[in-house]
């Protein structure tokens, strides 16, 4: 299970597992929230697990935020996503 919601300070908080099983549902939910914020700050502190589908989702969110002329910013990126990004040679897309 995974959920996304807008926090009081405008961050988009992701909670739960970002996996092949959960990404399709959370993808649409997050994209709806993008239109409600000025800056896309996605807080991943609540992510409990992730696989390559989770990484693909982050890349899609970055693309969508650019389309909306927002800057995407990720915080608290889980180590699992960093490892997958490094193995996929896209680690430069994630914040240090």
GROMACS .gro file of N, CA and C in nm:
model
  288
    1UNK      N    1   0.085  -0.118   0.000
    1UNK     CA    2   0.000   0.000   0.000
    1UNK      C    3   0.089   0.124   0.000
    2UNK      N    4   0.046   0.226  -0.070
    2UNK     CA    5   0.120   0.352  -0.078
    2UNK      C    6   0.019   0.465  -0.090
    3UNK      N    7   0.053   0.579  -0.031
    3UNK     CA    8  -0.036   0.695  -0.041
    3UNK      C    9   0.046   0.821  -0.061
    4UNK      N   10  -0.019   0.921  -0.119
    4UNK     CA   11   0.042   1.053  -0.135
    4UNK      C   12  -0.059   1.157  -0.088
    5UNK      N   13  -0.008   1.261  -0.022
    5UNK     CA   14  -0.096   1.369   0.021
    5UNK      C   15  -0.014   1.497   0.036
    6UNK      N   16  -0.083   1.609   0.034
    6UNK     CA   17  -0.017   1.738   0.052
    6UNK      C   18  -0.013   1.770   0.201
    7UNK      N   19   0.106   1.796   0.252
    7UNK     CA   20   0.124   1.835   0.392
    7UNK      C   21   0.086   1.982   0.408
    8UNK      N   22   0.072   2.027   0.531
    8UNK     CA   23   0.036   2.167   0.558
    8UNK      C   24   0.134   2.266   0.497
    9UNK      N   25   0.261   2.228   0.487
    9UNK     CA   26   0.361   2.320   0.432
    9UNK      C   27   0.375   2.309   0.280
   10UNK      N   28   0.289   2.230   0.214
   10UNK     CA   29   0.289   2.221   0.068
   10UNK      C   30   0.370   2.105   0.011
   11UNK      N   31   0.444   2.034   0.096
   11UNK     CA   32   0.518   1.918   0.047
   11UNK      C   33   0.420   1.807   0.009
   12UNK      N   34   0.459   1.729  -0.090
   12UNK     CA   35   0.384   1.609  -0.123
   12UNK      C   36   0.452   1.494  -0.051
   13UNK      N   37   0.380   1.434   0.043
   13UNK     CA   38   0.436   1.326   0.124
   13UNK      C   39   0.396   1.191   0.065
   14UNK      N   40   0.496   1.105   0.050
   14UNK     CA   41   0.472   0.970   0.001
   14UNK      C   42   0.494   0.875   0.118
   15UNK      N   43   0.398   0.785   0.139
   15UNK     CA   44   0.408   0.690   0.250
   15UNK      C   45   0.377   0.549   0.200
   16UNK      N   46   0.457   0.455   0.245
   16UNK     CA   47   0.436   0.315   0.209
   16UNK      C   48   0.541   0.267   0.111
   17UNK      N   49   0.506   0.164   0.038
   17UNK     CA   50   0.599   0.098  -0.053
   17UNK      C   51   0.579   0.144  -0.197
   18UNK      N   52   0.688   0.186  -0.262
   18UNK     CA   53   0.685   0.222  -0.404
   18UNK      C   54   0.733   0.101  -0.482
   19UNK      N   55   0.639   0.022  -0.532
   19UNK     CA   56   0.675  -0.103  -0.599
   19UNK      C   57   0.586  -0.124  -0.721
   20UNK      N   58   0.617  -0.231  -0.795
   20UNK     CA   59   0.536  -0.264  -0.912
   20UNK      C   60   0.388  -0.275  -0.875
   21UNK      N   61   0.360  -0.321  -0.755
   21UNK     CA   62   0.220  -0.339  -0.713
   21UNK      C   63   0.151  -0.208  -0.680
   22UNK      N   64   0.225  -0.108  -0.630
   22UNK     CA   65   0.161   0.014  -0.581
   22UNK      C   66   0.175   0.135  -0.674
   23UNK      N   67   0.276   0.134  -0.760
   23UNK     CA   68   0.304   0.252  -0.843
   23UNK      C   69   0.186   0.293  -0.931
   24UNK      N   70   0.116   0.201  -0.998
   24UNK     CA   71   0.006   0.247  -1.084
   24UNK      C   72  -0.098   0.332  -1.010
   25UNK      N   73  -0.134   0.294  -0.890
   25UNK     CA   74  -0.234   0.371  -0.816
   25UNK      C   75  -0.182   0.504  -0.766
   26UNK      N   76  -0.062   0.504  -0.711
   26UNK     CA   77  -0.007   0.626  -0.653
   26UNK      C   78   0.033   0.726  -0.762
   27UNK      N   79   0.065   0.678  -0.880
   27UNK     CA   80   0.104   0.765  -0.991
   27UNK      C   81  -0.006   0.867  -1.021
   28UNK      N   82  -0.125   0.820  -1.042
   28UNK     CA   83  -0.237   0.909  -1.076
   28UNK      C   84  -0.269   1.004  -0.961
   29UNK      N   85  -0.265   0.953  -0.839
   29UNK     CA   86  -0.293   1.038  -0.723
   29UNK      C   87  -0.193   1.154  -0.715
   30UNK      N   88  -0.067   1.124  -0.732
   30UNK     CA   89   0.036   1.228  -0.723
   30UNK      C   90   0.023   1.330  -0.835
   31UNK      N   91  -0.003   1.284  -0.956
   31UNK     CA   92  -0.014   1.377  -1.068
   31UNK      C   93  -0.128   1.476  -1.046
   32UNK      N   94  -0.237   1.432  -0.984
   32UNK     CA   95  -0.347   1.524  -0.952
   32UNK      C   96  -0.301   1.630  -0.852
   33UNK      N   97  -0.215   1.592  -0.759
   33UNK     CA   98  -0.167   1.688  -0.659
   33UNK      C   99  -0.071   1.791  -0.719
   34UNK      N  100   0.000   1.753  -0.824
   34UNK     CA  101   0.098   1.845  -0.884
   34UNK      C  102   0.033   1.976  -0.926
   35UNK      N  103  -0.090   1.971  -0.972
   35UNK     CA  104  -0.157   2.092  -1.018
   35UNK      C  105  -0.201   2.181  -0.902
   36UNK      N  106  -0.193   2.130  -0.780
   36UNK     CA  107  -0.237   2.206  -0.663
   36UNK      C  108  -0.123   2.274  -0.588
   37UNK      N  109  -0.001   2.253  -0.634
   37UNK     CA  110   0.115   2.313  -0.566
   37UNK      C  111   0.195   2.397  -0.665
   38UNK      N  112   0.267   2.495  -0.613
   38UNK     CA  113   0.350   2.580  -0.698
   38UNK      C  114   0.485   2.516  -0.726
   39UNK      N  115   0.539   2.453  -0.625
   39UNK     CA  116   0.668   2.387  -0.636
   39UNK      C  117   0.650   2.242  -0.594
   40UNK      N  118   0.703   2.151  -0.672
   40UNK     CA  119   0.686   2.010  -0.645
   40UNK      C  120   0.799   1.961  -0.555
   41UNK      N  121   0.771   1.955  -0.425
   41UNK     CA  122   0.866   1.902  -0.326
   41UNK      C  123   0.808   1.772  -0.277
   42UNK      N  124   0.873   1.663  -0.314
   42UNK     CA  125   0.824   1.531  -0.279
   42UNK      C  126   0.909   1.475  -0.166
   43UNK      N  127   0.846   1.452  -0.053
   43UNK     CA  128   0.913   1.401   0.066
   43UNK      C  129   0.893   1.249   0.072
   44UNK      N  130   1.004   1.177   0.063
   44UNK     CA  131   0.999   1.031   0.060
   44UNK      C  132   1.033   0.967   0.194
   45UNK      N  133   1.030   1.045   0.302
   45UNK     CA  134   1.065   0.994   0.434
   45UNK      C  135   0.976   0.878   0.477
   46UNK      N  136   0.853   0.876   0.431
   46UNK     CA  137   0.760   0.772   0.471
   46UNK      C  138   0.763   0.647   0.384
   47UNK      N  139   0.855   0.643   0.287
   47UNK     CA  140   0.864   0.526   0.199
   47UNK      C  141   0.930   0.411   0.275
   48UNK      N  142   0.863   0.297   0.277
   48UNK     CA  143   0.912   0.182   0.354
   48UNK      C  144   0.984   0.079   0.268
   49UNK      N  145   0.973   0.090   0.138
   49UNK     CA  146   1.040  -0.002   0.046
   49UNK      C  147   1.022   0.049  -0.096
   50UNK      N  148   1.112   0.006  -0.185
   50UNK     CA  149   1.103   0.054  -0.323
   50UNK      C  150   1.175  -0.043  -0.416
   51UNK      N  151   1.130  -0.047  -0.541
   51UNK     CA  152   1.197  -0.124  -0.644
   51UNK      C  153   1.212  -0.036  -0.768
   52UNK      N  154   1.248  -0.095  -0.880
   52UNK     CA  155   1.274  -0.015  -1.000
   52UNK      C  156   1.150   0.059  -1.049
   53UNK      N  157   1.032   0.009  -1.019
   53UNK     CA  158   0.910   0.081  -1.055
   53UNK      C  159   0.902   0.212  -0.978
   54UNK      N  160   0.948   0.212  -0.854
   54UNK     CA  161   0.952   0.336  -0.776
   54UNK      C  162   1.046   0.438  -0.838
   55UNK      N  163   1.162   0.392  -0.885
   55UNK     CA  164   1.255   0.483  -0.951
   55UNK      C  165   1.195   0.539  -1.079
   56UNK      N  166   1.132   0.453  -1.158
   56UNK     CA  167   1.067   0.499  -1.281
   56UNK      C  168   0.961   0.604  -1.249
   57UNK      N  169   0.890   0.586  -1.140
   57UNK     CA  170   0.788   0.683  -1.100
   57UNK      C  171   0.851   0.818  -1.066
   58UNK      N  172   0.962   0.818  -0.993
   58UNK     CA  173   1.028   0.945  -0.961
   58UNK      C  174   1.072   1.017  -1.088
   59UNK      N  175   1.124   0.943  -1.184
   59UNK     CA  176   1.166   1.003  -1.311
   59UNK      C  177   1.046   1.060  -1.384
   60UNK      N  178   0.935   0.988  -1.383
   60UNK     CA  179   0.814   1.040  -1.447
   60UNK      C  180   0.764   1.167  -1.377
   61UNK      N  181   0.769   1.169  -1.245
   61UNK     CA  182   0.727   1.288  -1.172
   61UNK      C  183   0.815   1.408  -1.207
   62UNK      N  184   0.945   1.385  -1.226
   62UNK     CA  185   1.034   1.494  -1.266
   62UNK      C  186   0.994   1.547  -1.404
   63UNK      N  187   0.965   1.456  -1.495
   63UNK     CA  188   0.924   1.495  -1.631
   63UNK      C  189   0.793   1.574  -1.626
   64UNK      N  190   0.699   1.527  -1.548
   64UNK     CA  191   0.569   1.595  -1.539
   64UNK      C  192   0.583   1.733  -1.474
   65UNK      N  193   0.666   1.744  -1.374
   65UNK     CA  194   0.685   1.875  -1.309
   65UNK      C  195   0.747   1.974  -1.407
   66UNK      N  196   0.839   1.926  -1.491
   66UNK     CA  197   0.897   2.015  -1.594
   66UNK      C  198   0.789   2.060  -1.691
   67UNK      N  199   0.702   1.967  -1.730
   67UNK     CA  200   0.594   2.001  -1.823
   67UNK      C  201   0.505   2.110  -1.764
   68UNK      N  202   0.484   2.105  -1.634
   68UNK     CA  203   0.403   2.206  -1.565
   68UNK      C  204   0.483   2.331  -1.528
   69UNK      N  205   0.608   2.332  -1.569
   69UNK     CA  206   0.701   2.442  -1.539
   69UNK      C  207   0.723   2.461  -1.390
   70UNK      N  208   0.729   2.349  -1.319
   70UNK     CA  209   0.765   2.345  -1.178
   70UNK      C  210   0.903   2.283  -1.165
   71UNK      N  211   0.971   2.312  -1.058
   71UNK     CA  212   1.094   2.242  -1.026
   71UNK      C  213   1.059   2.126  -0.934
   72UNK      N  214   1.107   2.008  -0.967
   72UNK     CA  215   1.085   1.892  -0.879
   72UNK      C  216   1.201   1.882  -0.782
   73UNK      N  217   1.168   1.858  -0.658
   73UNK     CA  218   1.270   1.840  -0.554
   73UNK      C  219   1.229   1.720  -0.469
   74UNK      N  220   1.324   1.629  -0.449
   74UNK     CA  221   1.298   1.512  -0.366
   74UNK      C  222   1.378   1.524  -0.238
   75UNK      N  223   1.318   1.486  -0.128
   75UNK     CA  224   1.392   1.480  -0.002
   75UNK      C  225   1.373   1.341   0.059
   76UNK      N  226   1.471   1.302   0.140
   76UNK     CA  227   1.469   1.173   0.210
   76UNK      C  228   1.455   1.055   0.113
   77UNK      N  229   1.535   1.058   0.006
   77UNK     CA  230   1.531   0.949  -0.092
   77UNK      C  231   1.586   0.822  -0.026
   78UNK      N  232   1.508   0.713  -0.026
   78UNK     CA  233   1.554   0.589   0.038
   78UNK      C  234   1.679   0.532  -0.029
   79UNK      N  235   1.762   0.468   0.052
   79UNK     CA  236   1.884   0.407   0.000
   79UNK      C  237   1.855   0.307  -0.111
   80UNK      N  238   1.746   0.233  -0.100
   80UNK     CA  239   1.712   0.134  -0.203
   80UNK      C  240   1.696   0.200  -0.340
   81UNK      N  241   1.632   0.318  -0.343
   81UNK     CA  242   1.616   0.389  -0.470
   81UNK      C  243   1.748   0.443  -0.520
   82UNK      N  244   1.833   0.487  -0.430
   82UNK     CA  245   1.966   0.536  -0.470
   82UNK      C  246   2.049   0.424  -0.534
   83UNK      N  247   2.044   0.306  -0.476
   83UNK     CA  248   2.119   0.193  -0.531
   83UNK      C  249   2.068   0.157  -0.670
   84UNK      N  250   1.937   0.150  -0.687
   84UNK     CA  251   1.879   0.118  -0.817
   84UNK      C  252   1.915   0.226  -0.918
   85UNK      N  253   1.911   0.352  -0.877
   85UNK     CA  254   1.947   0.462  -0.967
   85UNK      C  255   2.093   0.452  -1.009
   86UNK      N  256   2.180   0.418  -0.915
   86UNK     CA  257   2.322   0.405  -0.947
   86UNK      C  258   2.345   0.290  -1.045
   87UNK      N  259   2.281   0.177  -1.021
   87UNK     CA  260   2.294   0.062  -1.110
   87UNK      C  261   2.238   0.091  -1.249
   88UNK      N  262   2.140   0.179  -1.255
   88UNK     CA  263   2.077   0.217  -1.382
   88UNK      C  264   2.145   0.336  -1.447
   89UNK      N  265   2.248   0.388  -1.382
   89UNK     CA  266   2.325   0.503  -1.431
   89UNK      C  267   2.239   0.629  -1.446
   90UNK      N  268   2.145   0.647  -1.354
   90UNK     CA  269   2.064   0.769  -1.351
   90UNK      C  270   2.071   0.835  -1.214
   91UNK      N  271   2.172   0.800  -1.136
   91UNK     CA  272   2.184   0.854  -1.000
   91UNK      C  273   2.203   1.004  -0.998
   92UNK      N  274   2.249   1.062  -1.109
   92UNK     CA  275   2.265   1.207  -1.115
   92UNK      C  276   2.131   1.280  -1.115
   93UNK      N  277   2.022   1.208  -1.136
   93UNK     CA  278   1.889   1.270  -1.134
   93UNK      C  279   1.836   1.291  -0.993
   94UNK      N  280   1.894   1.220  -0.896
   94UNK     CA  281   1.847   1.230  -0.758
   94UNK      C  282   1.936   1.325  -0.679
   95UNK      N  283   1.880   1.392  -0.579
   95UNK     CA  284   1.962   1.483  -0.498
   95UNK      C  285   2.068   1.406  -0.420
   96UNK      N  286   2.178   1.474  -0.394
   96UNK     CA  287   2.289   1.410  -0.321
   96UNK      C  288   2.253   1.388  -0.176
   0.00000   0.00000   0.00000
